[in-house]
Amino acid sequence: MNEGIRHPAARLAIEADDLDVFAVSLDAPEDVRARLWSHLSPEERQNAETFVFPEHQQRYVVGRGMLRELLAPRLGIPPGAIEFIGNAYGKPRLADVHRAAELNFNVSHSGSLALYAFCRDRDVGVDVELMREIEDADDLAERFFSPAEAAALAALPADQKSLAFLACWTRKEAFIKAIGLGLSCPLDAFDVSLDPEAPARLLRIDPSIDSVSSWSMQGFRPRDGYIAAVAHRPRGLVSQDRLAASSAD
Ligand SMILES: CC(C)(COP(=O)(O)OP(=O)(O)OC[C@H]1O[C@@H](n2cnc3c(N)ncnc32)[C@H](O)[C@@H]1OP(=O)(O)O)[C@@H](O)C(=O)NCCC(=O)NCCS
């Protein structure tokens, strides 16, 4: 953990070259929130003011402020000097002024936890979910997962469905966030493994979108009560089609 960060940001051991993943509690004390607020841009402060519930506003401030504090030592500049832009699908990245650092990141939050992934020269996506009972897991899987994933979930005993559903969900979200398309990527165009105790894998992807071979995926538990996944691939392995699409970002 960086010495400059006086906050319980837990670094997680993820086996991949140059990939750092941090879990941060969004419920920070007032002095920490004040420090993090001081890093925010005018636009971020304006966004923070739009939250109706103070708890949501505070978590937004901590989430954005911590992103800046985790990026700052990697860029060698103060947290408040960092500039972001979004791609055509809303994926935030560092503005071109920071291009020399070749640093990519992705963020997810659920409940009171934020998850951050940082890497160089890789596309990366993370997703975290609070572990909870999913009452209508099979119905949701029929609607949102691929046919192979929905069938794999349907075959599981009832007491394993909720966790398997969340494992599949986090893996799918990590992938659509890594590729940068968000929900513009059809969720039935690719399959992931869904057994929470087995390695997370991208098993199939429609060739019109990408190829499986370049992608790595890990599933993990960043904190008690949370399940998460990270997907990533070296930028050099991006297909020419995707490079053309992302250059339009
Ligand atoms: C980005 C998205 C894919 C995930 O959002 P989410 O799961 O609700 O929220 P998360 O906390 O995991 O991620 C939000 C963060 O992702 C990042 N993000 C936004 N758009 C993104 C994109 N296209 N690609 C990658 N990351 C993106 C942002 O940093 C955002 O944080 P911010 O709002 O504080 O800026 C969003 O498009 C979405 O609406 N998802 C809906 C959930 C769903 O139906 N999933 C089905 C999966 S089976």
Short mmCIF file of C-alpha atoms and ligand atoms in Angstrom, two decimals:
data_model
loop_
_atom_site.label_atom_id
_atom_site.label_comp_id
_atom_site.label_asym_id
_atom_site.label_seq_id
_atom_site.Cartn_x
_atom_site.Cartn_y
_atom_site.Cartn_z
CA MET A 1 0.00 0.00 0.00
CA ASN A 2 1.25 3.46 -0.81
CA GLU A 3 2.50 5.39 2.26
CA GLY A 4 0.66 8.51 1.12
CA ILE A 5 -2.72 6.84 1.50
CA ARG A 6 -3.96 7.13 5.05
CA HIS A 7 -6.99 4.98 4.43
CA PRO A 8 -7.73 1.25 4.73
CA ALA A 9 -7.20 0.40 1.07
CA ALA A 10 -6.47 -3.32 1.05
CA ARG A 11 -4.28 -4.47 -1.81
CA LEU A 12 -5.41 -7.84 -3.11
CA ALA A 13 -3.15 -10.53 -4.51
CA ILE A 14 -4.27 -11.09 -8.09
CA GLU A 15 -2.03 -13.27 -10.21
CA ALA A 16 -1.40 -11.23 -13.31
CA ASP A 17 1.56 -9.16 -14.42
CA ASP A 18 1.24 -5.49 -13.54
CA LEU A 19 -2.33 -5.75 -12.22
CA ASP A 20 -3.09 -4.12 -8.88
CA VAL A 21 -6.51 -4.48 -7.28
CA PHE A 22 -7.54 -2.55 -4.18
CA ALA A 23 -10.65 -2.84 -2.00
CA VAL A 24 -11.71 0.27 -0.10
CA SER A 25 -14.49 0.79 2.43
CA LEU A 26 -16.71 3.66 1.27
CA ASP A 27 -17.81 4.37 4.83
CA ALA A 28 -14.96 6.69 5.82
CA PRO A 29 -14.79 9.01 8.83
CA GLU A 30 -15.47 12.72 8.40
CA ASP A 31 -11.82 13.84 8.36
CA VAL A 32 -11.03 11.37 5.57
CA ARG A 33 -14.10 12.50 3.61
CA ALA A 34 -12.98 16.13 3.95
CA ARG A 35 -9.54 15.25 2.62
CA LEU A 36 -11.00 13.31 -0.31
CA TRP A 37 -13.49 16.10 -1.11
CA SER A 38 -10.57 18.49 -1.49
CA HIS A 39 -9.26 16.39 -4.43
CA LEU A 40 -12.48 16.48 -6.47
CA SER A 41 -12.95 18.50 -9.65
CA PRO A 42 -15.77 21.09 -9.86
CA GLU A 43 -17.78 18.62 -11.97
CA GLU A 44 -17.35 15.82 -9.41
CA ARG A 45 -18.40 18.18 -6.61
CA GLN A 46 -21.47 19.12 -8.64
CA ASN A 47 -22.28 15.41 -9.16
CA ALA A 48 -21.90 14.81 -5.42
CA GLU A 49 -24.46 17.53 -4.70
CA THR A 50 -27.09 15.72 -6.80
CA PHE A 51 -27.41 12.74 -4.42
CA VAL A 52 -30.59 12.85 -2.34
CA PHE A 53 -29.31 10.68 0.51
CA PRO A 54 -26.23 11.85 2.47
CA GLU A 55 -24.94 8.26 2.66
CA HIS A 56 -24.88 8.01 -1.14
CA GLN A 57 -23.21 11.39 -1.47
CA GLN A 58 -20.54 10.45 1.06
CA ARG A 59 -19.83 7.16 -0.68
CA TYR A 60 -19.54 8.96 -4.03
CA VAL A 61 -17.03 11.41 -2.56
CA VAL A 62 -14.97 8.60 -1.02
CA GLY A 63 -15.12 6.52 -4.20
CA ARG A 64 -13.91 9.32 -6.48
CA GLY A 65 -11.46 10.76 -3.98
CA MET A 66 -9.86 7.37 -3.35
CA LEU A 67 -9.57 6.75 -7.08
CA ARG A 68 -7.57 9.98 -7.29
CA GLU A 69 -5.41 9.06 -4.27
CA LEU A 70 -4.64 5.63 -5.69
CA LEU A 71 -3.81 7.04 -9.14
CA ALA A 72 -1.72 10.01 -7.95
CA PRO A 73 1.44 8.12 -6.87
CA ARG A 74 1.27 6.08 -10.07
CA LEU A 75 1.23 9.27 -12.14
CA GLY A 76 3.54 11.29 -9.90
CA ILE A 77 1.11 14.21 -9.64
CA PRO A 78 -1.29 15.45 -6.92
CA PRO A 79 -4.73 13.76 -6.76
CA GLY A 80 -6.53 16.98 -7.70
CA ALA A 81 -4.50 17.38 -10.91
CA ILE A 82 -5.78 14.18 -12.51
CA GLU A 83 -8.06 14.57 -15.54
CA PHE A 84 -10.51 11.92 -16.76
CA ILE A 85 -12.48 11.40 -19.93
CA GLY A 86 -14.99 8.70 -20.90
CA ASN A 87 -15.10 6.48 -23.98
CA ALA A 88 -18.18 6.38 -26.21
CA TYR A 89 -19.81 3.87 -23.79
CA GLY A 90 -19.05 5.78 -20.59
CA LYS A 91 -15.90 3.90 -19.51
CA PRO A 92 -13.74 6.43 -17.69
CA ARG A 93 -10.04 6.60 -18.51
CA LEU A 94 -7.19 9.02 -17.94
CA ALA A 95 -7.21 12.05 -20.22
CA ASP A 96 -4.65 12.24 -23.01
CA VAL A 97 -2.47 14.57 -20.95
CA HIS A 98 -1.57 11.45 -18.87
CA ARG A 99 -1.07 9.22 -21.91
CA ALA A 100 2.66 8.73 -21.28
CA ALA A 101 1.91 6.75 -18.11
CA GLU A 102 0.03 4.09 -20.18
CA LEU A 103 -2.06 3.49 -17.08
CA ASN A 104 -5.51 1.93 -17.25
CA PHE A 105 -8.00 1.49 -14.46
CA ASN A 106 -11.52 0.38 -13.72
CA VAL A 107 -13.83 0.82 -10.76
CA SER A 108 -16.80 -0.99 -9.25
CA HIS A 109 -18.86 -0.43 -6.12
CA SER A 110 -21.48 -2.40 -4.24
CA GLY A 111 -22.82 -1.87 -0.75
CA SER A 112 -20.09 -0.11 1.21
CA LEU A 113 -17.19 -1.45 -0.85
CA ALA A 114 -15.30 -0.01 -3.82
CA LEU A 115 -12.94 -2.06 -5.93
CA TYR A 116 -10.21 -0.51 -8.08
CA ALA A 117 -7.99 -2.22 -10.66
CA PHE A 118 -4.88 -0.59 -12.14
CA CYS A 119 -2.61 -1.88 -14.86
CA ARG A 120 -0.26 -0.75 -17.59
CA ASP A 121 -0.85 -1.48 -21.24
CA ARG A 122 -3.84 -3.77 -20.53
CA ASP A 123 -7.58 -3.40 -20.84
CA VAL A 124 -9.15 -4.09 -17.48
CA GLY A 125 -12.63 -4.38 -15.96
CA VAL A 126 -13.72 -5.16 -12.40
CA ASP A 127 -17.04 -5.90 -10.78
CA VAL A 128 -17.98 -6.44 -7.13
CA GLU A 129 -21.31 -7.50 -5.65
CA LEU A 130 -22.57 -7.75 -2.11
CA MET A 131 -23.31 -11.44 -1.51
CA ARG A 132 -27.03 -11.86 -1.01
CA GLU A 133 -29.96 -14.14 -1.67
CA ILE A 134 -31.17 -13.90 -5.29
CA GLU A 135 -34.80 -15.02 -5.08
CA ASP A 136 -35.44 -15.39 -8.82
CA ALA A 137 -31.96 -16.41 -9.98
CA ASP A 138 -33.17 -18.77 -12.72
CA ASP A 139 -35.59 -16.21 -14.17
CA LEU A 140 -32.95 -13.47 -14.15
CA ALA A 141 -30.42 -15.83 -15.75
CA GLU A 142 -32.93 -16.65 -18.52
CA ARG A 143 -33.25 -12.92 -19.19
CA PHE A 144 -29.67 -11.71 -18.79
CA PHE A 145 -27.26 -14.63 -19.18
CA SER A 146 -26.39 -16.69 -22.26
CA PRO A 147 -28.34 -19.94 -22.88
CA ALA A 148 -25.32 -22.02 -21.74
CA GLU A 149 -24.98 -20.02 -18.51
CA ALA A 150 -28.72 -20.17 -17.77
CA ALA A 151 -28.67 -23.95 -18.31
CA ALA A 152 -25.65 -24.38 -16.03
CA LEU A 153 -27.40 -22.36 -13.30
CA ALA A 154 -30.67 -24.29 -13.70
CA ALA A 155 -28.79 -27.55 -13.12
CA LEU A 156 -27.47 -26.45 -9.69
CA PRO A 157 -29.11 -27.33 -6.36
CA ALA A 158 -31.28 -24.50 -4.98
CA ASP A 159 -28.86 -23.66 -2.14
CA GLN A 160 -26.01 -22.98 -4.61
CA LYS A 161 -27.89 -20.79 -7.06
CA SER A 162 -27.49 -17.35 -5.45
CA LEU A 163 -23.72 -17.48 -5.16
CA ALA A 164 -23.32 -19.04 -8.63
CA PHE A 165 -25.57 -16.33 -10.06
CA LEU A 166 -23.45 -13.58 -8.48
CA ALA A 167 -20.22 -15.29 -9.61
CA CYS A 168 -21.55 -15.35 -13.19
CA TRP A 169 -22.83 -11.78 -12.93
CA THR A 170 -19.51 -10.37 -11.69
CA ARG A 171 -17.57 -12.25 -14.36
CA LYS A 172 -19.87 -10.99 -17.12
CA GLU A 173 -19.78 -7.43 -15.82
CA ALA A 174 -15.98 -7.52 -15.47
CA PHE A 175 -15.76 -8.59 -19.12
CA ILE A 176 -18.15 -5.99 -20.56
CA LYS A 177 -16.34 -3.33 -18.51
CA ALA A 178 -12.88 -4.51 -19.60
CA ILE A 179 -13.83 -4.47 -23.27
CA GLY A 180 -15.25 -1.01 -22.58
CA LEU A 181 -18.64 -1.60 -24.22
CA GLY A 182 -20.67 -1.81 -21.00
CA LEU A 183 -24.19 -3.02 -21.72
CA SER A 184 -23.76 -2.29 -25.45
CA CYS A 185 -22.08 -5.71 -25.49
CA PRO A 186 -24.90 -8.29 -25.85
CA LEU A 187 -24.84 -10.39 -22.69
CA ASP A 188 -25.67 -13.58 -24.61
CA ALA A 189 -22.73 -13.08 -26.99
CA PHE A 190 -20.28 -14.69 -24.57
CA ASP A 191 -20.18 -17.39 -21.89
CA VAL A 192 -18.31 -17.37 -18.59
CA SER A 193 -17.87 -20.16 -16.05
CA LEU A 194 -20.26 -19.77 -13.11
CA ASP A 195 -19.06 -22.21 -10.43
CA PRO A 196 -17.84 -19.84 -7.66
CA GLU A 197 -15.34 -22.46 -6.44
CA ALA A 198 -13.85 -23.10 -9.91
CA PRO A 199 -11.53 -20.75 -11.81
CA ALA A 200 -13.27 -17.83 -13.52
CA ARG A 201 -13.00 -18.26 -17.27
CA LEU A 202 -14.23 -16.61 -20.43
CA LEU A 203 -15.41 -19.73 -22.28
CA ARG A 204 -16.85 -18.39 -25.53
CA ILE A 205 -17.28 -15.11 -27.31
CA ASP A 206 -18.94 -14.29 -30.59
CA PRO A 207 -16.09 -13.77 -33.10
CA SER A 208 -17.69 -10.54 -34.30
CA ILE A 209 -16.88 -9.05 -30.88
CA ASP A 210 -13.54 -10.54 -29.85
CA SER A 211 -11.63 -13.79 -29.33
CA VAL A 212 -11.33 -15.77 -26.12
CA SER A 213 -7.60 -16.43 -26.33
CA SER A 214 -6.30 -13.03 -25.25
CA TRP A 215 -8.43 -12.73 -22.11
CA SER A 216 -7.68 -13.61 -18.49
CA MET A 217 -10.22 -13.59 -15.70
CA GLN A 218 -10.02 -14.08 -11.93
CA GLY A 219 -12.82 -14.48 -9.39
CA PHE A 220 -12.13 -13.58 -5.76
CA ARG A 221 -13.63 -12.44 -2.44
CA PRO A 222 -12.28 -8.93 -1.75
CA ARG A 223 -13.89 -8.76 1.72
CA ASP A 224 -16.19 -10.94 3.81
CA GLY A 225 -19.62 -10.87 2.22
CA TYR A 226 -18.48 -9.65 -1.22
CA ILE A 227 -17.76 -11.51 -4.46
CA ALA A 228 -15.80 -9.99 -7.34
CA ALA A 229 -14.14 -10.64 -10.67
CA VAL A 230 -11.52 -8.94 -12.80
CA ALA A 231 -11.05 -9.39 -16.56
CA HIS A 232 -8.02 -8.17 -18.48
CA ARG A 233 -5.93 -8.63 -21.62
CA PRO A 234 -2.72 -7.17 -22.98
CA ARG A 235 -3.45 -4.19 -25.22
CA GLY A 236 -1.14 -5.55 -27.90
CA LEU A 237 -3.58 -8.46 -28.38
CA VAL A 238 -6.55 -6.27 -29.21
CA SER A 239 -7.98 -7.31 -32.58
CA GLN A 240 -7.62 -4.79 -35.38
CA ASP A 241 -11.40 -4.36 -35.48
CA ARG A 242 -11.54 -3.46 -31.82
CA LEU A 243 -8.55 -1.14 -32.17
CA ALA A 244 -10.42 0.74 -34.87
CA ALA A 245 -13.50 0.96 -32.63
CA SER A 246 -11.57 2.14 -29.59
CA SER A 247 -9.62 4.76 -31.54
CA ALA A 248 -13.00 6.45 -31.98
CA ASP A 249 -13.21 6.83 -28.17
C1 LIG B 1 -20.86 0.08 -16.33
C2 LIG B 1 -21.93 -0.95 -16.17
C3 LIG B 1 -21.68 -2.10 -17.11
C4 LIG B 1 -21.82 -1.52 -14.77
O1 LIG B 1 -22.41 -0.75 -13.83
P1 LIG B 1 -22.81 -1.28 -12.41
O2 LIG B 1 -22.57 -2.75 -12.27
O3 LIG B 1 -24.17 -0.80 -12.15
O4 LIG B 1 -21.82 -0.50 -11.45
P2 LIG B 1 -20.30 -0.72 -11.03
O5 LIG B 1 -20.20 -0.11 -9.71
O6 LIG B 1 -19.82 -2.12 -11.17
O7 LIG B 1 -19.48 0.15 -12.09
C5 LIG B 1 -19.69 1.50 -12.21
C6 LIG B 1 -18.40 2.12 -12.68
O8 LIG B 1 -18.00 1.52 -13.91
C7 LIG B 1 -17.32 2.50 -14.69
N1 LIG B 1 -17.95 2.48 -16.02
C8 LIG B 1 -19.00 3.20 -16.50
N2 LIG B 1 -19.25 2.85 -17.78
C9 LIG B 1 -18.36 1.90 -18.10
C10 LIG B 1 -18.11 1.13 -19.31
N3 LIG B 1 -18.81 1.28 -20.43
N4 LIG B 1 -17.11 0.22 -19.28
C11 LIG B 1 -16.37 0.05 -18.17
N5 LIG B 1 -16.55 0.74 -17.02
C12 LIG B 1 -17.54 1.65 -16.98
C13 LIG B 1 -17.43 3.83 -13.95
O9 LIG B 1 -16.19 4.03 -13.29
C14 LIG B 1 -18.52 3.59 -12.94
O10 LIG B 1 -18.29 4.26 -11.73
P3 LIG B 1 -18.86 5.74 -11.49
O11 LIG B 1 -20.31 5.64 -11.80
O12 LIG B 1 -18.55 6.01 -10.07
O13 LIG B 1 -18.12 6.59 -12.46
C15 LIG B 1 -23.25 -0.27 -16.50
O14 LIG B 1 -23.34 -0.11 -17.86
C16 LIG B 1 -24.56 -0.87 -16.09
O15 LIG B 1 -25.51 -0.20 -16.21
N6 LIG B 1 -24.76 -2.07 -15.62
C17 LIG B 1 -26.14 -2.57 -15.25
C18 LIG B 1 -26.10 -3.90 -14.59
C19 LIG B 1 -26.60 -5.05 -15.46
O16 LIG B 1 -27.71 -5.10 -15.93
N7 LIG B 1 -25.74 -6.08 -15.63
C20 LIG B 1 -26.00 -7.30 -16.27
C21 LIG B 1 -24.80 -8.23 -16.07
S1 LIG B 1 -25.20 -9.88 -16.25
#
